[in-house]
Amino acid sequence: MSRLWLTGARLVDPEGGEHEGSLAIEEGRIVELRREARPDPALLRSSPVLDLEGAYLLPGLVDPHVHLRDFEEAGKETVASGTRAAAHGGYTTVCAMANSRPPLDGVEALAAFQAKVAESAVVRVHPLAAVTRGREGRELTEMGRLREAGAVAFSDDGSPVADAAVLRRALLYAAQLGAVIVAHEEEPALSAGEPLAAGETAFAMGFLGQPASAETAMVARDLALLAETGGRLHLAHLSTAGAVAAVRAAKAAGLAVTAEVTPHHLLLTEAACAGFRSEAKVNPPLRGQADLEALWAGLVDGTLDAIATDHAPHTAAEKARGFAHAPFGIAGLEAAFPLLYTYGVLAGRIDLATLVERMSAGPARLFGLEPPALRPGAPADLFVYDPRPELPVDPEAWLSRGRNTPFAGWRVRGEVLLTLVEGQVAYAAPRLALPELLRTGEAPVR
Amino acid sequence: MATWVETRSGVGRHFLGVRGLEREALAAVLGRAAQLKRAWLEGEPLPQALAGRTVATLFFEPSTRTRNSFLQAAQLLGGLTLTVEAESSSVRKGETLEDTVRTLEAVGVEVMVLRHPESGAALRAAAAASRLAVLNAGDGMHEHPSQALLDVMTLAEHFGGARRSGELDLDVLRGLRLLILGDIAHSRVARSDIWALTTLGARLWVSGPATLLGWLPEEVRRVERPEEVLGQVDAVMALRLQRERMADGLVPSEREFRQRWGMTADRVRLLPAHAVVLHPAPVNRNVELDDSVMDSDRSLVFQQARNGVAVRMALLERAVEGEDAR
Ligand SMILES: [Zn+2]
């Protein structure tokens, strides 16, 4: 019997709110939880104790939208590096998009990906599979077989399903299987490959920019299709006030729609691209201040169910190809929680419990995953966050191979000290003195 | 980690754009351009600032006019010139812009005049250069800063010439009323002109098909038809209408464009007697400007071309003598 006590922390649990507490872990599960920082010493006598004085103990974060690359793009990221990055960010579960090279559009490709996960992942990884073969937007994948093989949802993300008839069929078919379609909301004829949003910054840099309708028109189309077909639709990385309003109305009308937002769309406007800063080049593009405010409002009131990093690692060489030719994307896993804690919670935009809900239980529910919880009986998927140090965001210290971020140098409060997945150490800060029981090294997660 | 920092583009040896340049910086280049122009036209010896130095023109888009203007300016200052054919060079074989800059630098080129279809390309080239100076001769829809300078010079000469001879008087541009006509959204000339002229205090209107306007800065007022302001402007800047805009479905036809936004003889009659017409050239005759307007004494199109050489002499001179302020 090896029971480990984590004591002295502030616990934020989705059901009980925020309080002083301590908990015991055994065999990968939480076995006891106390609403007191220092339980009776008699209780701790024969157990190793990790005292977390002054830190938060939080349920593990869940990212519904990451790009783990690997295979032909191992130079950008691998399952090994991406999941270590996730653990470093406080994540215990990530959902991997199907737009790898080759794409996850068949059971063989899915199995190859799952083999990578089994051999090298340190957090839980749930793959999505493509909606269409080759993500070409024409023929549906074998969704039934893919779902049985472990795909948690279906998405051609990276690109939209441009043909409305194809998405309509996908929704009908997925509805029958009880599967979720995840939509990348972009009307390509309107976005037209433009590298940033239309507006002042685009004008200054000599681009036409993507109009907001590139997103809102597609959202309107897809909600109309959903109303007709039934099933479940999840809208990825929304960026416009118009899309938030459309989702709010659709939910009020009873449609089974959910939506997510990224940290960068919550914290940056198109102005971050000024001066041809390709680190801020992302799709959908960063928008204006009114959009940013609408996203926060939608996040707080629950119109937006989840925060997703849309972690999109790229090499420095690719991002240096000039703004017009650099790939879209921001590597987000390792800065997301510190940024949102600092510029969300401490800035008074959202309370900590709501932020944690939108980054943990909220995203888990999208695809029917078990929400991480600080509750006896639940798997010990949790992380420890010390809110005291003030640090710059430092991509050089990241575990991801992608260091492409517009947040480098931003001051954040706090750092992830420890991430446990099923009671095993997925990440531990070097300064943390771990008890013997936890010093088992990294263990792959099944 | 690569970061594309916006440079104070006109201050150092590079000249990448006019946005963000202060009045003094514009005045310094334009004042020098006016001196060089006077010497040139009066047959005085020009300073041989480029003697023994090599200027390369690297044009990824065809523009004989702008290229020749730079070459002429370089030769007047005693420079050696090198015309790099982007079409046939290693550039086409996958060499990056950065590699090309370093190669030109390695063979001793000191100034590179770059025309490129990508917005931001001039900044990329400047970031890759360690000694060579980059002069932006048009990058995508971003900037065409030497064009803006020659436009400013032409307007300042025209409206200041009567009051004072010799030195260029940029104060005459304060309150000057100018209408920019046509394709603003896709035009680097429009962008550079808007920034330079608003910095110097001009009042700007734009008019054109809504499909060619897009986002506009606050300082610029949009009118649906040129007739709304033609009676009160001092100058009209007609922009070139690219034929691709028809193919892209942004303009129904040249005929319709001319009818609603062209500087036709009828529209010119609405202008005050002192008002002038400019165009960055080449002109689509009888589209943006009617023949009769192009050839009238209201047209400053040929003065613009001459001032282009003067402005480019000033830019080349500062490229080899200017401090690196980055
Ligand atoms: Zn996407």
Coordinates of C-alpha atoms in Angstrom, one line a residue, chain B residues 3-313:
Chain B
T3 CA 10.9 38.8 -35.4
W4 CA 9.9 41.2 -38.0
V5 CA 10.3 44.5 -36.2
E6 CA 8.9 47.5 -37.9
T7 CA 11.9 49.6 -38.7
R8 CA 11.9 53.4 -38.7
S9 CA 12.1 52.7 -42.4
G10 CA 13.3 56.0 -43.9
V11 CA 15.8 57.0 -41.2
G12 CA 18.6 54.6 -41.8
R13 CA 20.3 53.5 -45.0
H14 CA 17.3 51.4 -46.0
F15 CA 14.2 53.1 -47.4
L16 CA 11.3 50.8 -46.9
G17 CA 8.3 52.9 -46.5
V18 CA 6.9 56.3 -45.6
R19 CA 4.4 55.2 -42.9
G20 CA 5.5 56.5 -39.6
L21 CA 8.1 58.9 -41.1
E22 CA 7.9 62.3 -39.6
R23 CA 7.7 65.5 -41.5
E24 CA 11.4 66.3 -40.9
A25 CA 12.5 63.0 -42.4
L26 CA 10.3 63.6 -45.5
A27 CA 11.5 67.2 -45.7
A28 CA 15.2 66.2 -45.6
V29 CA 14.9 63.8 -48.5
L30 CA 12.7 66.1 -50.6
G31 CA 14.9 69.1 -49.9
R32 CA 17.9 67.2 -51.2
A33 CA 15.9 66.0 -54.2
A34 CA 15.0 69.5 -55.1
Q35 CA 18.7 70.6 -54.9
L36 CA 19.8 67.7 -57.1
K37 CA 17.0 68.3 -59.6
R38 CA 18.0 72.0 -60.0
A39 CA 21.7 71.0 -60.6
W40 CA 20.6 68.3 -63.0
L41 CA 18.3 70.5 -65.1
E42 CA 20.7 73.4 -65.1
G43 CA 23.6 71.2 -66.3
E44 CA 25.7 71.7 -63.2
P45 CA 27.9 68.8 -62.2
L46 CA 26.1 66.3 -59.9
P47 CA 27.9 64.9 -56.8
Q48 CA 29.4 61.6 -57.8
A49 CA 28.2 60.0 -54.5
L50 CA 27.9 56.6 -56.1
A51 CA 31.3 56.6 -57.9
G52 CA 32.7 53.1 -57.7
R53 CA 29.6 51.8 -56.0
T54 CA 27.2 49.2 -57.4
V55 CA 23.5 49.6 -57.4
A56 CA 21.5 46.5 -58.3
T57 CA 17.9 46.5 -59.3
L58 CA 16.0 43.3 -58.5
F59 CA 12.5 43.4 -59.9
F60 CA 10.1 40.5 -59.4
E61 CA 7.4 42.4 -61.2
P62 CA 7.8 44.1 -64.5
S63 CA 8.1 47.9 -64.3
T64 CA 10.4 49.4 -66.9
R65 CA 9.5 52.8 -65.8
T66 CA 10.4 52.6 -62.1
R67 CA 13.5 50.6 -62.8
N68 CA 14.8 53.0 -65.5
S69 CA 14.1 55.9 -63.1
F70 CA 16.3 54.3 -60.5
L71 CA 19.0 53.3 -63.1
Q72 CA 19.0 56.8 -64.5
A73 CA 19.4 58.3 -61.0
A74 CA 22.2 55.9 -60.1
Q75 CA 24.1 56.7 -63.3
L76 CA 23.7 60.5 -62.9
L77 CA 25.5 60.1 -59.5
G78 CA 28.3 58.1 -61.1
G79 CA 27.1 54.7 -59.9
L80 CA 27.6 51.3 -61.5
T81 CA 24.4 49.5 -62.2
L82 CA 23.5 45.9 -62.2
T83 CA 20.1 44.7 -63.5
V84 CA 19.2 41.4 -61.9
E85 CA 16.6 39.5 -63.9
A86 CA 14.4 37.9 -61.4
E87 CA 12.8 35.9 -64.1
S88 CA 15.8 34.0 -65.2
S89 CA 18.1 34.1 -62.2
S90 CA 18.6 31.5 -59.4
V91 CA 15.7 33.3 -57.7
R92 CA 13.4 31.2 -59.9
K93 CA 15.2 28.1 -58.9
G94 CA 14.0 28.3 -55.3
E95 CA 16.6 30.7 -53.9
T96 CA 15.0 32.7 -51.1
L97 CA 15.0 36.4 -51.1
E98 CA 17.3 36.3 -48.1
D99 CA 19.8 34.2 -50.1
T100 CA 19.6 36.6 -53.0
V101 CA 20.4 39.6 -50.7
R102 CA 23.4 37.8 -49.3
T103 CA 24.6 36.8 -52.7
L104 CA 24.4 40.4 -54.0
E105 CA 26.1 41.6 -50.9
A106 CA 28.9 39.1 -51.4
V107 CA 29.6 40.3 -55.0
G108 CA 29.9 43.9 -53.7
V109 CA 26.5 45.4 -54.3
E110 CA 25.9 48.3 -51.9
V111 CA 22.4 49.3 -52.8
M112 CA 19.6 47.0 -53.8
V113 CA 16.5 48.4 -55.4
L114 CA 13.7 45.9 -54.9
R115 CA 10.3 45.5 -56.5
H116 CA 8.5 42.4 -55.2
P117 CA 4.9 41.2 -55.3
E118 CA 4.9 40.3 -51.5
S119 CA 3.8 42.8 -49.0
G120 CA 6.7 43.1 -46.5
A121 CA 9.3 41.8 -48.9
A122 CA 11.5 44.9 -48.6
L123 CA 11.5 44.5 -44.8
R124 CA 12.5 40.9 -45.2
A125 CA 15.4 41.9 -47.5
A126 CA 16.5 44.6 -45.1
A127 CA 16.5 42.2 -42.2
A128 CA 18.7 39.8 -44.2
A129 CA 21.2 42.5 -45.3
S130 CA 24.2 43.3 -43.2
R131 CA 25.9 46.0 -45.3
L132 CA 23.8 46.5 -48.3
A133 CA 21.0 49.1 -48.3
V134 CA 17.5 48.2 -49.5
L135 CA 15.4 50.7 -51.4
N136 CA 11.8 49.6 -51.7
A137 CA 10.5 50.1 -55.2
G138 CA 7.2 48.6 -54.4
D139 CA 6.4 45.6 -52.2
G140 CA 3.0 44.0 -52.8
M141 CA 0.2 46.2 -51.7
H142 CA 2.3 47.6 -48.9
E143 CA 4.3 50.6 -49.9
H144 CA 5.8 52.4 -52.9
P145 CA 7.6 55.1 -51.0
S146 CA 9.6 56.7 -53.7
Q147 CA 6.4 57.2 -55.7
A148 CA 4.9 59.0 -52.7
L149 CA 7.9 61.2 -52.4
L150 CA 7.8 62.2 -56.1
D151 CA 4.1 62.9 -55.8
V152 CA 4.6 65.1 -52.8
M153 CA 7.5 66.8 -54.6
T154 CA 5.3 67.4 -57.7
L155 CA 2.5 68.9 -55.7
A156 CA 4.8 71.0 -53.5
E157 CA 6.6 72.4 -56.6
H158 CA 3.4 73.1 -58.4
F159 CA 1.6 74.9 -55.5
G160 CA 4.7 76.4 -54.0
G161 CA 6.5 77.4 -57.2
A162 CA 4.4 80.6 -57.6
R163 CA 5.1 81.8 -54.1
R164 CA 8.8 81.0 -53.8
S165 CA 11.5 79.7 -56.1
G166 CA 14.2 77.3 -55.3
E167 CA 13.7 75.5 -52.0
L168 CA 10.8 73.1 -51.8
D169 CA 8.1 74.5 -49.5
L170 CA 6.2 71.6 -47.9
D171 CA 4.0 74.0 -46.0
V172 CA 1.9 74.5 -49.1
L173 CA 0.6 71.0 -48.6
R174 CA -1.0 71.9 -45.3
G175 CA -4.7 72.0 -46.0
L176 CA -4.3 71.1 -49.7
R177 CA -7.4 69.2 -50.8
L178 CA -6.7 66.1 -52.8
L179 CA -9.0 63.4 -54.2
I180 CA -7.6 60.0 -54.8
L181 CA -9.5 58.1 -57.4
G182 CA -9.9 54.5 -58.2
D183 CA -8.4 51.3 -56.7
I184 CA -7.3 52.2 -53.2
A185 CA -7.5 48.8 -51.6
H186 CA -4.9 47.1 -53.8
S187 CA -2.7 50.1 -54.3
R188 CA 0.7 50.6 -52.6
V189 CA 0.8 54.0 -54.2
A190 CA -2.4 55.0 -52.5
R191 CA -1.1 53.7 -49.1
S192 CA 2.2 55.5 -49.4
D193 CA 0.5 58.7 -50.7
I194 CA -2.1 58.7 -47.9
W195 CA 0.6 58.4 -45.2
A196 CA 3.0 61.0 -46.7
L197 CA 0.3 63.5 -47.5
T198 CA -1.6 63.2 -44.2
T199 CA 1.7 63.6 -42.4
L200 CA 2.2 66.9 -44.3
G201 CA -1.3 68.1 -43.4
A202 CA -3.2 67.6 -46.7
R203 CA -6.9 66.8 -46.6
L204 CA -7.8 63.6 -48.5
W205 CA -10.9 62.2 -50.1
V206 CA -11.1 58.9 -51.9
S207 CA -13.6 57.7 -54.4
G208 CA -13.9 54.5 -56.3
P209 CA -15.9 51.3 -56.6
A210 CA -16.7 50.0 -53.2
T211 CA -15.0 46.7 -54.2
L212 CA -11.8 48.6 -54.5
L213 CA -11.9 50.7 -51.3
G214 CA -11.8 48.3 -48.3
W215 CA -10.7 49.5 -44.9
L216 CA -9.6 53.2 -44.9
P217 CA -7.9 55.2 -42.2
E218 CA -9.9 57.8 -40.3
E219 CA -8.0 60.7 -41.9
V220 CA -9.4 59.8 -45.3
R221 CA -13.0 60.6 -46.2
R222 CA -14.8 58.5 -48.7
V223 CA -17.2 60.0 -51.3
E224 CA -19.4 57.8 -53.5
R225 CA -19.0 59.9 -56.6
P226 CA -16.2 62.2 -57.5
E227 CA -18.7 64.9 -58.4
E228 CA -19.3 65.4 -54.7
V229 CA -15.9 67.1 -54.2
L230 CA -14.5 67.9 -57.6
G231 CA -15.6 71.5 -57.3
Q232 CA -13.5 72.0 -54.2
V233 CA -10.3 70.1 -54.6
D234 CA -6.8 71.3 -55.6
A235 CA -5.6 68.1 -57.1
V236 CA -6.8 64.7 -58.2
M237 CA -4.6 61.6 -58.0
A238 CA -6.0 59.0 -60.4
L239 CA -4.7 55.5 -59.8
R240 CA -3.9 52.9 -62.3
L241 CA -6.7 50.3 -62.7
Q242 CA -5.2 46.9 -63.1
R243 CA -6.8 44.8 -65.8
E244 CA -6.9 41.8 -63.4
R245 CA -9.6 43.6 -61.3
M246 CA -12.0 43.0 -64.2
A247 CA -11.1 39.3 -64.3
D248 CA -11.5 39.1 -60.5
G249 CA -15.0 40.5 -60.8
L250 CA -14.2 43.5 -58.7
V251 CA -15.1 46.0 -61.5
P252 CA -17.7 45.2 -64.2
S253 CA -15.8 46.9 -67.0
E254 CA -13.3 49.6 -67.9
R255 CA -16.2 51.4 -69.6
E256 CA -18.3 51.5 -66.5
F257 CA -15.3 52.5 -64.4
R258 CA -14.5 55.4 -66.7
Q259 CA -18.1 56.5 -66.7
R260 CA -18.4 56.7 -62.9
W261 CA -14.8 57.3 -61.7
G262 CA -12.6 58.3 -64.6
M263 CA -11.2 61.7 -65.0
T264 CA -13.1 62.5 -68.1
A265 CA -13.1 65.8 -69.9
D266 CA -16.5 66.5 -68.4
R267 CA -15.3 65.9 -64.8
V268 CA -12.2 68.0 -65.3
R269 CA -14.6 70.9 -66.2
L270 CA -16.0 70.7 -62.6
L271 CA -12.5 71.3 -61.1
P272 CA -11.5 74.8 -59.9
A273 CA -9.3 76.5 -62.5
H274 CA -6.1 76.0 -60.5
A275 CA -6.6 72.3 -59.9
V276 CA -4.3 69.7 -61.3
V277 CA -4.4 66.0 -62.2
L278 CA -1.7 63.4 -61.3
H279 CA -1.3 59.7 -62.1
P280 CA 1.5 57.3 -61.1
A281 CA 1.6 56.0 -64.7
P282 CA 1.5 54.1 -66.9
V283 CA -1.9 55.5 -67.7
N284 CA -4.7 53.5 -69.2
R285 CA -5.7 56.2 -71.6
N286 CA -9.5 56.9 -71.7
V287 CA -10.0 54.8 -68.6
E288 CA -8.5 56.7 -65.6
L289 CA -7.7 59.8 -67.7
D290 CA -9.2 60.9 -71.0
D291 CA -6.7 61.7 -73.7
S292 CA -7.6 65.3 -73.6
V293 CA -6.9 65.4 -69.8
M294 CA -3.6 63.5 -70.1
D295 CA -2.3 65.9 -72.7
S296 CA -3.7 69.1 -71.1
D297 CA -1.6 71.5 -69.0
R298 CA -3.5 70.4 -65.9
S299 CA -1.8 67.1 -66.1
L300 CA 1.4 66.7 -64.1
V301 CA 2.2 63.2 -65.2
F302 CA 5.4 64.1 -67.0
Q303 CA 6.6 66.3 -64.1
Q304 CA 6.0 63.3 -61.9
A305 CA 8.3 61.2 -64.0
R306 CA 11.1 63.8 -63.9
N307 CA 10.8 64.3 -60.2
G308 CA 11.0 60.5 -59.9
V309 CA 14.7 60.7 -61.0
A310 CA 15.4 63.5 -58.6
V311 CA 13.8 61.7 -55.6
R312 CA 15.7 58.5 -56.4
M313 CA 19.0 60.4 -56.6

